[in-house]
Short mmCIF file of C-alpha atoms and ligand atoms in Angstrom, two decimals:
data_model
loop_
_atom_site.label_atom_id
_atom_site.label_comp_id
_atom_site.label_asym_id
_atom_site.label_seq_id
_atom_site.Cartn_x
_atom_site.Cartn_y
_atom_site.Cartn_z
CA MET A 1 -59.01 -85.18 135.92
CA SER A 2 -60.07 -82.69 138.58
CA LYS A 3 -62.63 -80.60 138.54
CA ASN A 4 -61.15 -77.76 136.36
CA THR A 5 -59.20 -79.48 134.16
CA ASP A 6 -62.42 -82.06 133.31
CA GLU A 7 -63.84 -78.13 133.20
CA LEU A 8 -61.25 -77.17 131.57
CA PHE A 9 -61.30 -80.23 128.95
CA LYS A 10 -64.84 -80.43 128.09
CA ASN A 11 -64.86 -76.05 127.06
CA VAL A 12 -62.04 -76.78 124.41
CA ILE A 13 -64.64 -79.33 122.78
CA SER A 14 -67.30 -77.15 123.53
CA HIS A 15 -65.19 -74.72 120.96
CA ALA A 16 -63.77 -77.23 118.34
CA LYS A 17 -67.04 -78.14 117.50
CA GLU A 18 -67.95 -74.60 118.16
CA TYR A 19 -65.21 -72.56 115.37
CA GLY A 20 -65.75 -75.65 112.27
CA PHE A 21 -62.68 -77.83 113.87
CA VAL A 22 -63.93 -81.45 115.00
CA PHE A 23 -67.73 -82.69 114.26
CA GLN A 24 -69.37 -86.06 115.15
CA SER A 25 -69.72 -87.76 112.66
CA SER A 26 -73.05 -88.24 112.20
CA GLU A 27 -74.20 -86.21 113.88
CA ILE A 28 -77.76 -85.74 112.27
CA TYR A 29 -78.04 -89.04 113.58
CA ASP A 30 -77.06 -89.26 115.83
CA GLY A 31 -73.51 -90.00 115.63
CA LEU A 32 -71.06 -92.87 115.62
CA SER A 33 -68.96 -93.26 118.38
CA ALA A 34 -65.01 -92.71 118.00
CA VAL A 35 -65.53 -91.69 114.82
CA TYR A 36 -65.00 -87.75 113.39
CA ASP A 37 -65.48 -85.38 111.02
CA TYR A 38 -62.71 -82.22 110.80
CA GLY A 39 -64.31 -79.32 109.56
CA GLN A 40 -63.58 -75.92 108.07
CA ASN A 41 -60.72 -74.80 110.40
CA GLY A 42 -59.64 -78.43 111.82
CA SER A 43 -58.89 -79.48 108.37
CA GLU A 44 -56.80 -76.21 107.49
CA LEU A 45 -54.59 -77.07 111.12
CA LYS A 46 -54.69 -81.08 109.97
CA ASN A 47 -53.36 -79.86 106.88
CA ASN A 48 -50.97 -77.72 108.93
CA ILE A 49 -49.55 -80.57 111.07
CA LYS A 50 -49.12 -82.84 108.10
CA THR A 51 -47.60 -80.65 106.07
CA TYR A 52 -45.32 -79.47 108.99
CA TRP A 53 -44.01 -83.44 109.77
CA TRP A 54 -43.79 -84.07 106.16
CA LYS A 55 -41.88 -80.94 105.36
CA SER A 56 -39.61 -81.86 109.03
CA MET A 57 -39.35 -86.04 107.67
CA VAL A 58 -39.10 -86.13 103.65
CA GLN A 59 -37.94 -82.50 102.32
CA MET A 60 -35.50 -82.17 105.22
CA HIS A 61 -33.96 -86.16 105.31
CA GLN A 62 -32.53 -86.27 101.53
CA ASN A 63 -32.23 -90.08 102.72
CA ILE A 64 -36.26 -89.67 102.92
CA VAL A 65 -38.46 -90.74 101.73
CA GLY A 66 -42.87 -90.37 101.23
CA ILE A 67 -45.32 -93.28 99.39
CA ASP A 68 -48.99 -93.24 99.24
CA ALA A 69 -50.08 -97.09 99.97
CA ALA A 70 -52.77 -97.84 99.33
CA ILE A 71 -55.92 -98.79 103.31
CA PHE A 72 -56.78 -103.10 101.51
CA MET A 73 -53.83 -105.04 101.49
CA HIS A 74 -53.65 -108.27 100.38
CA PRO A 75 -55.10 -110.36 103.44
CA THR A 76 -51.78 -112.37 104.49
CA THR A 77 -50.06 -109.24 105.26
CA TRP A 78 -52.00 -108.91 108.08
CA LYS A 79 -50.93 -112.96 109.09
CA ALA A 80 -47.24 -112.27 108.40
CA SER A 81 -47.10 -108.71 110.41
CA GLY A 82 -49.20 -110.45 113.49
CA HIS A 83 -52.13 -109.01 113.29
CA VAL A 84 -55.04 -111.84 112.84
CA ASP A 85 -53.54 -114.17 115.44
CA GLY A 86 -52.64 -111.32 118.03
CA PHE A 87 -54.36 -107.98 117.38
CA ASN A 88 -56.20 -108.21 119.83
CA ASP A 89 -57.92 -106.47 123.61
CA PRO A 90 -58.97 -108.89 126.46
CA MET A 91 -62.84 -108.01 127.37
CA ILE A 92 -65.26 -108.81 129.16
CA ASP A 93 -69.29 -108.41 129.59
CA ASN A 94 -71.46 -107.07 132.25
CA LYS A 95 -74.36 -109.57 131.69
CA ASP A 96 -76.74 -107.22 133.30
CA SER A 97 -75.87 -103.93 131.52
CA LYS A 98 -75.02 -105.86 128.74
CA LYS A 99 -72.09 -103.64 128.64
CA ARG A 100 -68.10 -104.83 126.86
CA TYR A 101 -65.39 -103.39 129.02
CA ARG A 102 -61.52 -103.93 128.16
CA ALA A 103 -60.59 -105.78 130.84
CA ASP A 104 -57.07 -104.34 131.37
CA GLN A 105 -58.41 -101.22 131.20
CA LEU A 106 -60.93 -102.27 134.87
CA LEU A 107 -58.20 -103.22 136.28
CA GLU A 108 -56.19 -99.78 135.73
CA ASP A 109 -58.80 -97.65 136.23
CA ARG A 110 -59.26 -100.01 139.85
CA ILE A 111 -55.27 -99.61 139.93
CA ALA A 112 -55.22 -94.91 139.88
CA LYS A 113 -58.31 -95.12 142.23
CA TYR A 114 -55.88 -97.37 145.09
CA GLN A 115 -53.37 -94.34 144.48
CA ASN A 116 -55.68 -91.73 144.51
CA GLN A 117 -56.50 -93.49 148.25
CA GLY A 118 -52.32 -93.65 149.42
CA LYS A 119 -53.26 -97.45 148.76
CA THR A 120 -49.88 -98.09 146.96
CA ASP A 121 -49.23 -101.44 148.24
CA LYS A 122 -52.50 -102.49 146.81
CA ALA A 123 -51.57 -100.71 143.46
CA GLU A 124 -48.46 -102.56 143.09
CA GLN A 125 -49.65 -105.56 143.74
CA LEU A 126 -52.72 -105.63 140.86
CA GLN A 127 -49.78 -103.46 138.22
CA ALA A 128 -47.97 -106.42 138.68
CA ALA A 129 -50.09 -109.29 138.91
CA MET A 130 -51.87 -107.59 135.05
CA ASP A 131 -48.69 -107.26 134.14
CA ALA A 132 -48.26 -111.20 134.36
CA ALA A 133 -51.88 -112.28 133.00
CA LEU A 134 -51.21 -110.06 129.67
CA LYS A 135 -48.06 -111.50 129.07
CA THR A 136 -48.61 -114.90 128.91
CA ASP A 137 -52.75 -114.52 127.85
CA ASN A 138 -54.12 -115.64 131.77
CA LEU A 139 -57.81 -114.99 130.92
CA THR A 140 -59.02 -116.58 133.76
CA ALA A 141 -56.35 -114.63 135.66
CA LEU A 142 -57.03 -111.54 134.22
CA ARG A 143 -61.27 -112.57 135.23
CA ASP A 144 -60.19 -113.91 139.02
CA LEU A 145 -58.80 -110.17 139.70
CA ILE A 146 -61.60 -108.75 138.35
CA ILE A 147 -63.86 -110.32 140.96
CA GLY A 148 -60.81 -110.67 143.55
CA HIS A 149 -61.36 -106.71 143.39
CA GLU A 150 -65.02 -106.63 143.98
CA ILE A 151 -64.52 -104.35 140.48
CA ALA A 152 -68.29 -103.29 139.51
CA CYS A 153 -69.66 -102.09 136.17
CA PRO A 154 -70.63 -98.49 136.15
CA ILE A 155 -73.47 -99.09 134.43
CA SER A 156 -75.50 -101.66 136.59
CA GLY A 157 -73.25 -101.39 139.85
CA THR A 158 -73.65 -104.68 139.58
CA ARG A 159 -70.30 -107.44 139.22
CA ASN A 160 -72.47 -109.89 137.22
CA TRP A 161 -69.56 -110.43 135.05
CA THR A 162 -69.02 -113.20 131.39
CA ASP A 163 -65.41 -114.95 130.96
CA VAL A 164 -62.62 -112.44 129.91
CA ARG A 165 -62.06 -113.29 125.80
CA GLN A 166 -59.87 -111.93 122.87
CA PHE A 167 -61.54 -109.42 121.01
CA ASN A 168 -59.51 -108.46 117.47
CA LEU A 169 -59.48 -104.83 116.65
CA MET A 170 -58.88 -105.38 113.35
CA PHE A 171 -62.53 -104.44 110.59
CA SER A 172 -63.34 -107.30 108.07
CA THR A 173 -65.10 -106.69 105.38
CA GLN A 174 -66.16 -108.55 101.75
CA PHE A 175 -63.61 -107.31 98.48
CA GLY A 176 -65.09 -108.18 95.17
CA ALA A 177 -68.49 -107.89 93.83
CA MET A 178 -69.68 -111.03 93.83
CA ALA A 179 -70.91 -112.44 97.15
CA ASP A 180 -69.74 -115.79 96.39
CA ASP A 181 -66.14 -115.29 95.21
CA ALA A 182 -65.77 -112.29 97.33
CA GLU A 183 -62.89 -112.51 100.36
CA VAL A 184 -62.66 -111.20 103.17
CA ILE A 185 -60.60 -108.57 104.15
CA TYR A 186 -59.16 -105.84 106.38
CA LEU A 187 -59.00 -102.81 106.67
CA ARG A 188 -54.92 -101.21 107.51
CA PRO A 189 -55.21 -101.28 111.95
CA GLU A 190 -51.50 -99.35 110.92
CA THR A 191 -49.61 -97.74 107.55
CA ALA A 192 -46.71 -99.11 108.47
CA GLN A 193 -47.31 -102.49 106.58
CA GLY A 194 -47.83 -99.75 103.58
CA ILE A 195 -44.59 -99.25 103.67
CA PHE A 196 -43.03 -102.29 104.50
CA VAL A 197 -44.44 -105.04 101.29
CA ASN A 198 -43.06 -102.27 99.60
CA PHE A 199 -39.37 -101.80 101.21
CA LEU A 200 -38.08 -103.23 97.68
CA ASN A 201 -39.60 -101.58 95.06
CA VAL A 202 -39.26 -97.85 96.41
CA GLN A 203 -34.98 -99.31 98.02
CA LYS A 204 -34.99 -100.51 93.77
CA THR A 205 -36.66 -97.13 92.04
CA GLY A 206 -35.42 -95.15 94.52
CA ARG A 207 -31.71 -96.36 94.95
CA MET A 208 -31.24 -95.71 98.06
CA LYS A 209 -28.70 -96.70 99.84
CA ILE A 210 -29.30 -97.80 104.16
CA PRO A 211 -29.75 -96.11 105.95
CA PHE A 212 -32.49 -94.47 104.17
CA GLY A 213 -36.35 -94.33 105.57
CA ILE A 214 -40.22 -94.53 103.44
CA ALA A 215 -42.66 -91.98 105.47
CA GLN A 216 -46.40 -92.52 104.94
CA ILE A 217 -49.28 -90.34 106.42
CA GLY A 218 -52.79 -92.63 105.61
CA LYS A 219 -56.16 -93.80 108.04
CA ALA A 220 -55.48 -97.04 109.47
CA PHE A 221 -58.69 -98.34 111.22
CA ARG A 222 -59.27 -99.79 114.48
CA ASN A 223 -62.54 -101.30 116.46
CA GLU A 224 -61.35 -100.10 119.88
CA VAL A 225 -63.14 -102.39 122.65
CA ILE A 226 -64.11 -98.07 124.72
CA ALA A 227 -62.92 -95.28 122.85
CA ARG A 228 -62.88 -91.92 124.98
CA GLN A 229 -61.47 -88.79 125.07
CA PHE A 230 -62.96 -87.30 122.24
CA ILE A 231 -60.21 -87.46 118.78
CA MET A 232 -57.86 -89.65 122.02
CA ARG A 233 -59.05 -93.22 120.91
CA MET A 234 -60.71 -92.90 117.25
CA ARG A 235 -62.01 -96.04 115.39
CA GLU A 236 -60.64 -94.37 111.81
CA PHE A 237 -57.87 -92.13 112.54
CA GLU A 238 -55.12 -91.53 111.07
CA GLN A 239 -51.06 -92.32 111.45
CA MET A 240 -47.68 -90.31 109.78
CA GLU A 241 -45.08 -93.21 110.72
CA MET A 242 -42.11 -93.41 109.20
CA GLN A 243 -39.69 -96.70 108.89
CA PHE A 244 -36.36 -96.59 108.99
CA PHE A 245 -33.97 -99.24 107.61
CA VAL A 246 -30.46 -99.44 108.71
CA ARG A 247 -28.37 -102.63 109.13
CA PRO A 248 -28.02 -105.05 111.90
CA GLY A 249 -26.45 -104.02 114.79
CA THR A 250 -26.61 -100.06 114.11
CA GLU A 251 -31.14 -99.89 115.75
CA MET A 252 -29.96 -98.69 119.72
CA GLU A 253 -27.63 -95.57 117.55
CA TRP A 254 -30.53 -95.18 114.83
CA TYR A 255 -33.53 -95.46 117.55
CA ASN A 256 -31.21 -92.79 120.10
CA TYR A 257 -30.98 -90.82 117.07
CA TRP A 258 -34.95 -90.70 116.14
CA LYS A 259 -35.81 -90.64 119.69
CA GLN A 260 -33.93 -86.94 120.26
CA THR A 261 -35.02 -86.11 116.63
CA ARG A 262 -38.95 -86.76 117.74
CA LEU A 263 -38.89 -84.83 120.26
CA LYS A 264 -36.72 -82.29 118.96
CA TRP A 265 -39.45 -81.62 116.87
CA HIS A 266 -42.21 -81.86 119.19
CA LYS A 267 -40.32 -79.03 121.65
CA ALA A 268 -40.16 -76.61 118.55
CA LEU A 269 -44.09 -75.81 118.43
CA GLY A 270 -42.88 -73.65 121.15
CA THR A 271 -44.55 -76.35 123.70
CA ASN A 272 -43.56 -75.93 127.24
CA PRO A 273 -41.19 -78.80 127.45
CA GLU A 274 -42.20 -79.75 131.30
CA LYS A 275 -45.33 -80.99 129.06
CA TYR A 276 -43.50 -83.64 127.38
CA ARG A 277 -42.03 -87.13 129.06
CA PHE A 278 -40.42 -90.58 127.44
CA HIS A 279 -42.32 -93.57 129.08
CA ASP A 280 -39.86 -96.66 128.57
CA HIS A 281 -41.86 -99.58 127.48
CA THR A 282 -41.46 -102.82 129.22
CA LYS A 283 -44.00 -105.25 128.06
CA LEU A 284 -42.09 -104.85 124.30
CA ALA A 285 -44.82 -105.54 121.21
CA HIS A 286 -44.17 -109.06 120.06
CA TYR A 287 -41.49 -107.09 116.86
CA ALA A 288 -39.76 -104.75 119.19
CA ASN A 289 -36.30 -104.74 120.84
CA ALA A 290 -36.79 -100.85 122.23
CA ALA A 291 -39.87 -99.03 122.26
CA VAL A 292 -40.07 -95.25 123.87
CA ASP A 293 -43.54 -93.58 123.97
CA ILE A 294 -43.20 -89.55 123.93
CA GLU A 295 -46.04 -88.74 126.16
CA PHE A 296 -47.90 -85.52 126.63
CA GLU A 297 -50.00 -84.20 129.85
CA PHE A 298 -53.15 -83.73 128.58
CA PRO A 299 -56.01 -82.61 130.69
CA PHE A 300 -56.56 -85.96 132.14
CA GLY A 301 -52.46 -86.69 132.41
CA PHE A 302 -49.93 -87.97 131.19
CA LYS A 303 -50.65 -90.54 127.17
CA GLU A 304 -49.04 -91.80 124.75
CA VAL A 305 -48.53 -88.72 121.74
CA GLU A 306 -46.40 -91.11 119.59
CA GLY A 307 -43.85 -94.17 119.86
CA ILE A 308 -40.67 -95.10 118.56
CA HIS A 309 -40.38 -98.36 118.44
CA SER A 310 -37.27 -100.47 117.13
CA ARG A 311 -39.01 -103.79 115.27
CA THR A 312 -36.04 -105.68 114.24
CA ASP A 313 -35.99 -107.59 111.66
CA PHE A 314 -39.33 -109.03 112.37
CA ASP A 315 -42.39 -107.30 109.22
CA LEU A 316 -39.21 -107.92 106.38
CA SER A 317 -39.06 -111.09 107.65
CA GLN A 318 -42.39 -112.83 107.95
CA HIS A 319 -42.82 -110.79 104.69
CA GLN A 320 -40.03 -112.38 102.93
CA LYS A 321 -41.34 -115.80 104.72
CA TYR A 322 -45.59 -115.42 104.15
CA SER A 323 -44.67 -114.38 100.03
CA GLY A 324 -41.60 -116.24 98.90
CA LYS A 325 -39.92 -113.18 98.28
CA LYS A 326 -37.02 -112.07 98.99
CA MET A 327 -37.40 -108.93 101.41
CA GLN A 328 -33.08 -108.22 101.28
CA TYR A 329 -30.71 -105.19 101.06
CA PHE A 330 -27.38 -105.81 99.39
CA ASP A 331 -24.95 -104.21 101.15
CA ASN A 332 -21.95 -102.95 99.37
CA ASP A 333 -20.56 -100.85 101.32
CA LEU A 334 -17.84 -101.79 104.50
CA ASN A 335 -15.42 -104.96 104.65
CA GLU A 336 -12.08 -105.61 105.16
CA GLU A 337 -13.65 -106.94 107.89
CA GLY A 338 -15.25 -104.01 109.00
CA LYS A 339 -18.07 -106.21 107.96
CA PRO A 340 -21.82 -106.36 105.80
CA TYR A 341 -21.02 -106.90 101.87
CA GLY A 342 -23.44 -108.99 101.15
CA ASN A 343 -27.70 -109.17 101.16
CA TYR A 344 -29.07 -108.92 104.65
CA VAL A 345 -32.65 -108.11 106.04
CA PRO A 346 -33.02 -104.83 107.73
CA TYR A 347 -33.88 -103.73 111.07
CA VAL A 348 -36.05 -101.42 111.55
CA ILE A 349 -36.97 -98.03 113.73
CA GLU A 350 -40.64 -96.44 113.85
CA THR A 351 -41.48 -93.89 114.46
CA SER A 352 -45.04 -93.32 114.84
CA ILE A 353 -47.00 -90.61 115.63
CA GLY A 354 -51.42 -89.99 116.12
CA LEU A 355 -52.30 -87.09 113.37
CA ASP A 356 -55.50 -86.48 115.59
CA ARG A 357 -53.91 -87.53 118.77
CA MET A 358 -51.06 -85.11 117.83
CA PHE A 359 -53.84 -82.16 116.81
CA LEU A 360 -55.88 -82.40 120.04
CA LEU A 361 -52.84 -82.01 122.14
CA THR A 362 -51.48 -78.79 119.71
CA LEU A 363 -55.79 -77.85 120.16
CA VAL A 364 -55.21 -78.16 123.98
CA ASN A 365 -52.31 -76.55 123.83
CA ALA A 366 -53.48 -73.55 122.44
CA TYR A 367 -56.65 -72.94 123.71
CA GLU A 368 -56.80 -70.35 126.53
CA GLU A 369 -59.10 -68.15 128.98
CA GLN A 370 -58.64 -65.19 129.22
CA ASP A 371 -60.11 -62.68 131.85
CA LEU A 372 -59.22 -59.11 130.00
CA SER A 373 -61.83 -56.64 132.57
CA GLU A 374 -60.81 -53.41 132.64
CA GLY A 375 -61.62 -51.62 136.88
CA ASP A 376 -65.60 -52.33 136.44
CA LYS A 377 -66.08 -52.83 132.31
CA LYS A 378 -65.81 -56.76 131.99
CA ASP A 379 -64.46 -58.73 129.23
CA SER A 380 -62.74 -62.07 128.04
CA ARG A 381 -61.86 -63.55 125.19
CA VAL A 382 -60.89 -67.34 124.28
CA VAL A 383 -57.76 -67.56 122.10
CA LEU A 384 -56.01 -70.42 120.31
CA LYS A 385 -52.62 -69.78 120.98
CA LEU A 386 -51.09 -71.65 117.84
CA HIS A 387 -48.00 -72.18 115.71
CA PRO A 388 -47.84 -69.25 112.91
CA CYS A 389 -47.75 -72.14 110.24
CA LEU A 390 -50.43 -74.53 111.86
CA ALA A 391 -53.18 -71.71 111.96
CA PRO A 392 -55.44 -72.31 109.90
CA VAL A 393 -56.05 -68.99 108.46
CA LYS A 394 -53.08 -67.08 109.03
CA ALA A 395 -54.37 -63.67 108.33
CA ALA A 396 -58.28 -61.59 108.56
CA VAL A 397 -58.93 -58.38 106.41
CA PHE A 398 -61.88 -56.63 107.44
CA PRO A 399 -62.72 -52.73 105.48
CA LEU A 400 -63.55 -50.34 109.04
CA LEU A 401 -66.99 -50.24 107.34
CA LYS A 402 -69.48 -51.42 105.23
CA LYS A 403 -68.95 -47.90 102.60
CA ASP A 404 -67.27 -46.29 101.19
CA GLY A 405 -64.90 -48.54 98.59
CA LEU A 406 -63.33 -49.79 102.07
CA PRO A 407 -64.68 -53.40 101.27
CA GLU A 408 -63.42 -53.15 97.44
CA LYS A 409 -60.25 -51.38 99.09
CA ALA A 410 -59.95 -54.99 101.41
CA ARG A 411 -60.92 -57.83 98.80
CA GLU A 412 -58.42 -56.36 96.47
CA ILE A 413 -55.86 -57.45 99.19
CA VAL A 414 -57.60 -60.76 100.18
CA SER A 415 -57.19 -61.05 96.32
CA ARG A 416 -53.13 -60.45 96.36
CA LEU A 417 -52.34 -62.35 99.69
CA GLN A 418 -54.04 -65.73 98.88
CA LEU A 419 -52.12 -66.77 96.36
CA ASP A 420 -49.57 -67.35 99.07
CA HIS A 421 -51.70 -67.43 102.20
CA ASN A 422 -55.47 -68.84 103.57
CA VAL A 423 -56.73 -65.51 104.18
CA ALA A 424 -60.51 -64.63 105.64
CA TYR A 425 -62.45 -61.23 104.13
CA GLU A 426 -65.28 -60.71 107.19
CA GLU A 427 -67.38 -57.56 106.99
CA LYS A 428 -69.99 -58.20 109.19
CA ASP A 429 -70.71 -56.99 113.11
CA ALA A 430 -68.27 -54.39 115.49
CA ILE A 431 -64.75 -54.80 114.73
CA GLY A 432 -64.16 -56.42 118.92
CA LYS A 433 -66.60 -59.06 117.18
CA ARG A 434 -64.02 -59.57 113.94
CA TYR A 435 -61.49 -59.53 116.46
CA ARG A 436 -62.97 -62.28 118.85
CA ARG A 437 -63.98 -65.11 116.34
CA GLN A 438 -60.16 -64.61 114.61
CA ASP A 439 -58.56 -64.95 118.16
CA ALA A 440 -61.17 -68.28 119.04
CA ILE A 441 -59.91 -69.76 115.65
CA GLY A 442 -56.01 -68.42 116.24
CA THR A 443 -55.51 -66.14 113.52
CA PRO A 444 -52.07 -64.26 114.18
CA PHE A 445 -53.04 -61.39 111.90
CA CYS A 446 -56.08 -59.24 111.28
CA ILE A 447 -56.24 -57.02 109.55
CA THR A 448 -58.34 -53.42 109.78
CA VAL A 449 -58.76 -51.24 105.97
CA ASP A 450 -60.27 -47.99 107.06
CA HIS A 451 -59.92 -44.09 104.52
CA GLN A 452 -56.44 -43.50 105.93
CA THR A 453 -55.80 -46.82 103.73
CA LEU A 454 -57.56 -45.15 100.49
CA GLU A 455 -54.97 -41.29 101.41
CA ASP A 456 -52.25 -43.62 101.69
CA ASN A 457 -52.61 -47.19 101.14
CA THR A 458 -51.39 -47.78 104.70
CA VAL A 459 -53.16 -50.14 107.50
CA THR A 460 -53.72 -51.38 110.45
CA ILE A 461 -52.77 -54.72 111.47
CA ARG A 462 -53.48 -56.26 115.00
CA TYR A 463 -51.77 -59.33 116.91
CA ARG A 464 -53.42 -62.32 118.26
CA ASP A 465 -51.37 -62.88 121.16
CA SER A 466 -49.85 -59.38 122.40
CA MET A 467 -53.47 -57.84 120.48
CA GLN A 468 -51.39 -54.98 120.27
CA GLN A 469 -51.83 -52.73 116.76
CA GLU A 470 -49.66 -50.69 114.22
CA ARG A 471 -49.88 -48.84 111.22
CA VAL A 472 -48.31 -50.99 108.33
CA PRO A 473 -48.45 -50.70 104.57
CA VAL A 474 -50.12 -52.93 102.30
CA ASP A 475 -47.46 -53.65 100.33
CA ASN A 476 -45.80 -54.86 103.29
CA LEU A 477 -48.42 -56.74 104.20
CA ASP A 478 -47.24 -60.02 101.93
CA ARG A 479 -43.73 -59.94 103.04
CA MET A 480 -45.24 -59.36 106.97
CA ILE A 481 -46.92 -62.37 106.78
CA SER A 482 -44.51 -64.46 104.40
CA ASP A 483 -42.27 -64.52 106.85
CA LEU A 484 -44.09 -64.87 109.68
CA VAL A 485 -45.89 -68.80 108.96
CA SER A 486 -42.47 -69.54 106.15
CA TRP A 487 -42.03 -73.16 107.49
CA LYS A 488 -37.89 -71.58 107.99
CA ASN A 489 -38.81 -70.96 110.94
CA LEU A 490 -39.62 -74.96 112.34
CA LEU A 491 -37.45 -75.99 110.43
CA ALA A 492 -33.73 -74.63 110.59
N1 GAP B 1 -47.46 -98.71 113.17
C1 GAP B 1 -47.03 -99.09 114.99
C2 GAP B 1 -48.04 -98.48 115.33
O1 GAP B 1 -49.57 -98.18 115.61
P1 GAP B 1 -49.31 -98.17 118.27
O2 GAP B 1 -48.81 -97.56 119.34
O3 GAP B 1 -50.18 -99.03 118.17
O4 GAP B 1 -48.27 -97.88 116.59
C3 GAP B 1 -48.88 -95.67 116.08
O5 GAP B 1 -49.87 -96.62 117.29
C4 GAP B 1 -50.01 -94.34 117.41
O6 GAP B 1 -51.02 -94.19 116.35
C5 GAP B 1 -50.28 -93.59 118.87
O7 GAP B 1 -48.97 -93.87 119.25
C6 GAP B 1 -51.65 -92.91 119.10
O8 GAP B 1 -51.52 -91.49 118.58
C7 GAP B 1 -51.74 -92.92 117.26
N2 GAP B 1 -52.89 -94.20 117.68
C8 GAP B 1 -52.97 -95.86 117.86
N3 GAP B 1 -54.25 -95.97 118.31
C9 GAP B 1 -55.31 -94.82 118.13
C10 GAP B 1 -56.49 -94.40 117.68
N4 GAP B 1 -57.00 -95.66 118.06
N5 GAP B 1 -56.81 -93.71 118.53
C11 GAP B 1 -56.10 -92.66 117.56
N6 GAP B 1 -54.84 -92.03 117.23
C12 GAP B 1 -54.18 -93.44 117.85
#
């Protein structure tokens, strides 16, 4: 990260705290590493992102329905899915600092260093050696690479390393009131399995016909070895996932469809398209036959925000095997040699986006520091240029003065608008200061009630991005806000 982008990112993080978007969890006890709370504006923004996703995935697709599965699941779920045996990160400890690192991350950092130094050959060689070691789970080879490339602990500066060990990322807890009969269960590391185990419940009760999808938004938990970059990598986070069940053999067609559809969803928000790119996986997870990430250019580089995975019939077949229950679909379409007609385990295309990462993307993308100085008159503002549909507060209503009946009139306007919209009322400080506070949280409209309002029932409206003002009748406000924040603007 260059000094500028580094500083910009730091500013975004302090802005998020200062304006009630994101707080460190249990801050009064010095926080809990990689766990965060969303404040008064953050929770609104997060809910709006969820709504945008839910509407575009569920409401706009007649063949996709949503569920809300429990976080706790039968422990066999995670044996079947492969998480008990395979959901690991290779970790290594420095014996002097007692700090723990992800072995692959230490190597990634060294590869980046070689690249920055123009040592491309060395970077490529190390990348290839690391990929080979990870693919074969060769932990000794990973350690040898760390030693061979003279990687030192950033804290102690020494190269006194332990062996590399596998570290399972799932959190476990006791289930049941009595210690004796308590069973170890896991906090789900992905929401997807809640969908797979309900595949037949939803298919049968919803009379769903293939191809169809099941969507879900919910918490997931991973005991990440390293957590960094604010809410980018958390131990408790939220996912928005959709599993799309298809006929075997048609999965690549649907994989491409979802790849394009999901990128369109991102771009509809008006983000600079150059900030997005696809990154095809070369190392595929055990369950996938194709996988791609949608990456966004954060201040710290291009990083994954969403994954689209062709998961084959792996999950349903595994649940069929471990539960002894048939996880099959009777397809009575096609034939006269167009095939199906009969039972099969469907193939699955998954779209999986991290809600918190999407939140960070939205914040980083919207954050703008503007110099508004004119001649000797210094002025500046921080504005969040959020899409109006995502803005936490849709409009703020200000009485120009705290007297002459203006507060009463302003409150009357708030009471009307708040039936449909999240609106704020502010009477403290000069109007300019109130504008700045609303700019900082991304409120698209500020409405000022003055003496003229009492005479002709008009107000001034001030637009966040252009800072232009115009006079409009109070009776038009509801319609103007509704038009601006209509989901049609994103979904049509
Ligand atoms: N069901 C597939 C799955 O979970 P993943 O690539 O491990 O795939 C999907 O996760 C998305 O979840 C990622 O693209 C990322 O946005 C988000 N995610 C994963 N781990 C995260 C973490 N520790 N903190 C925040 N978001 C995370």
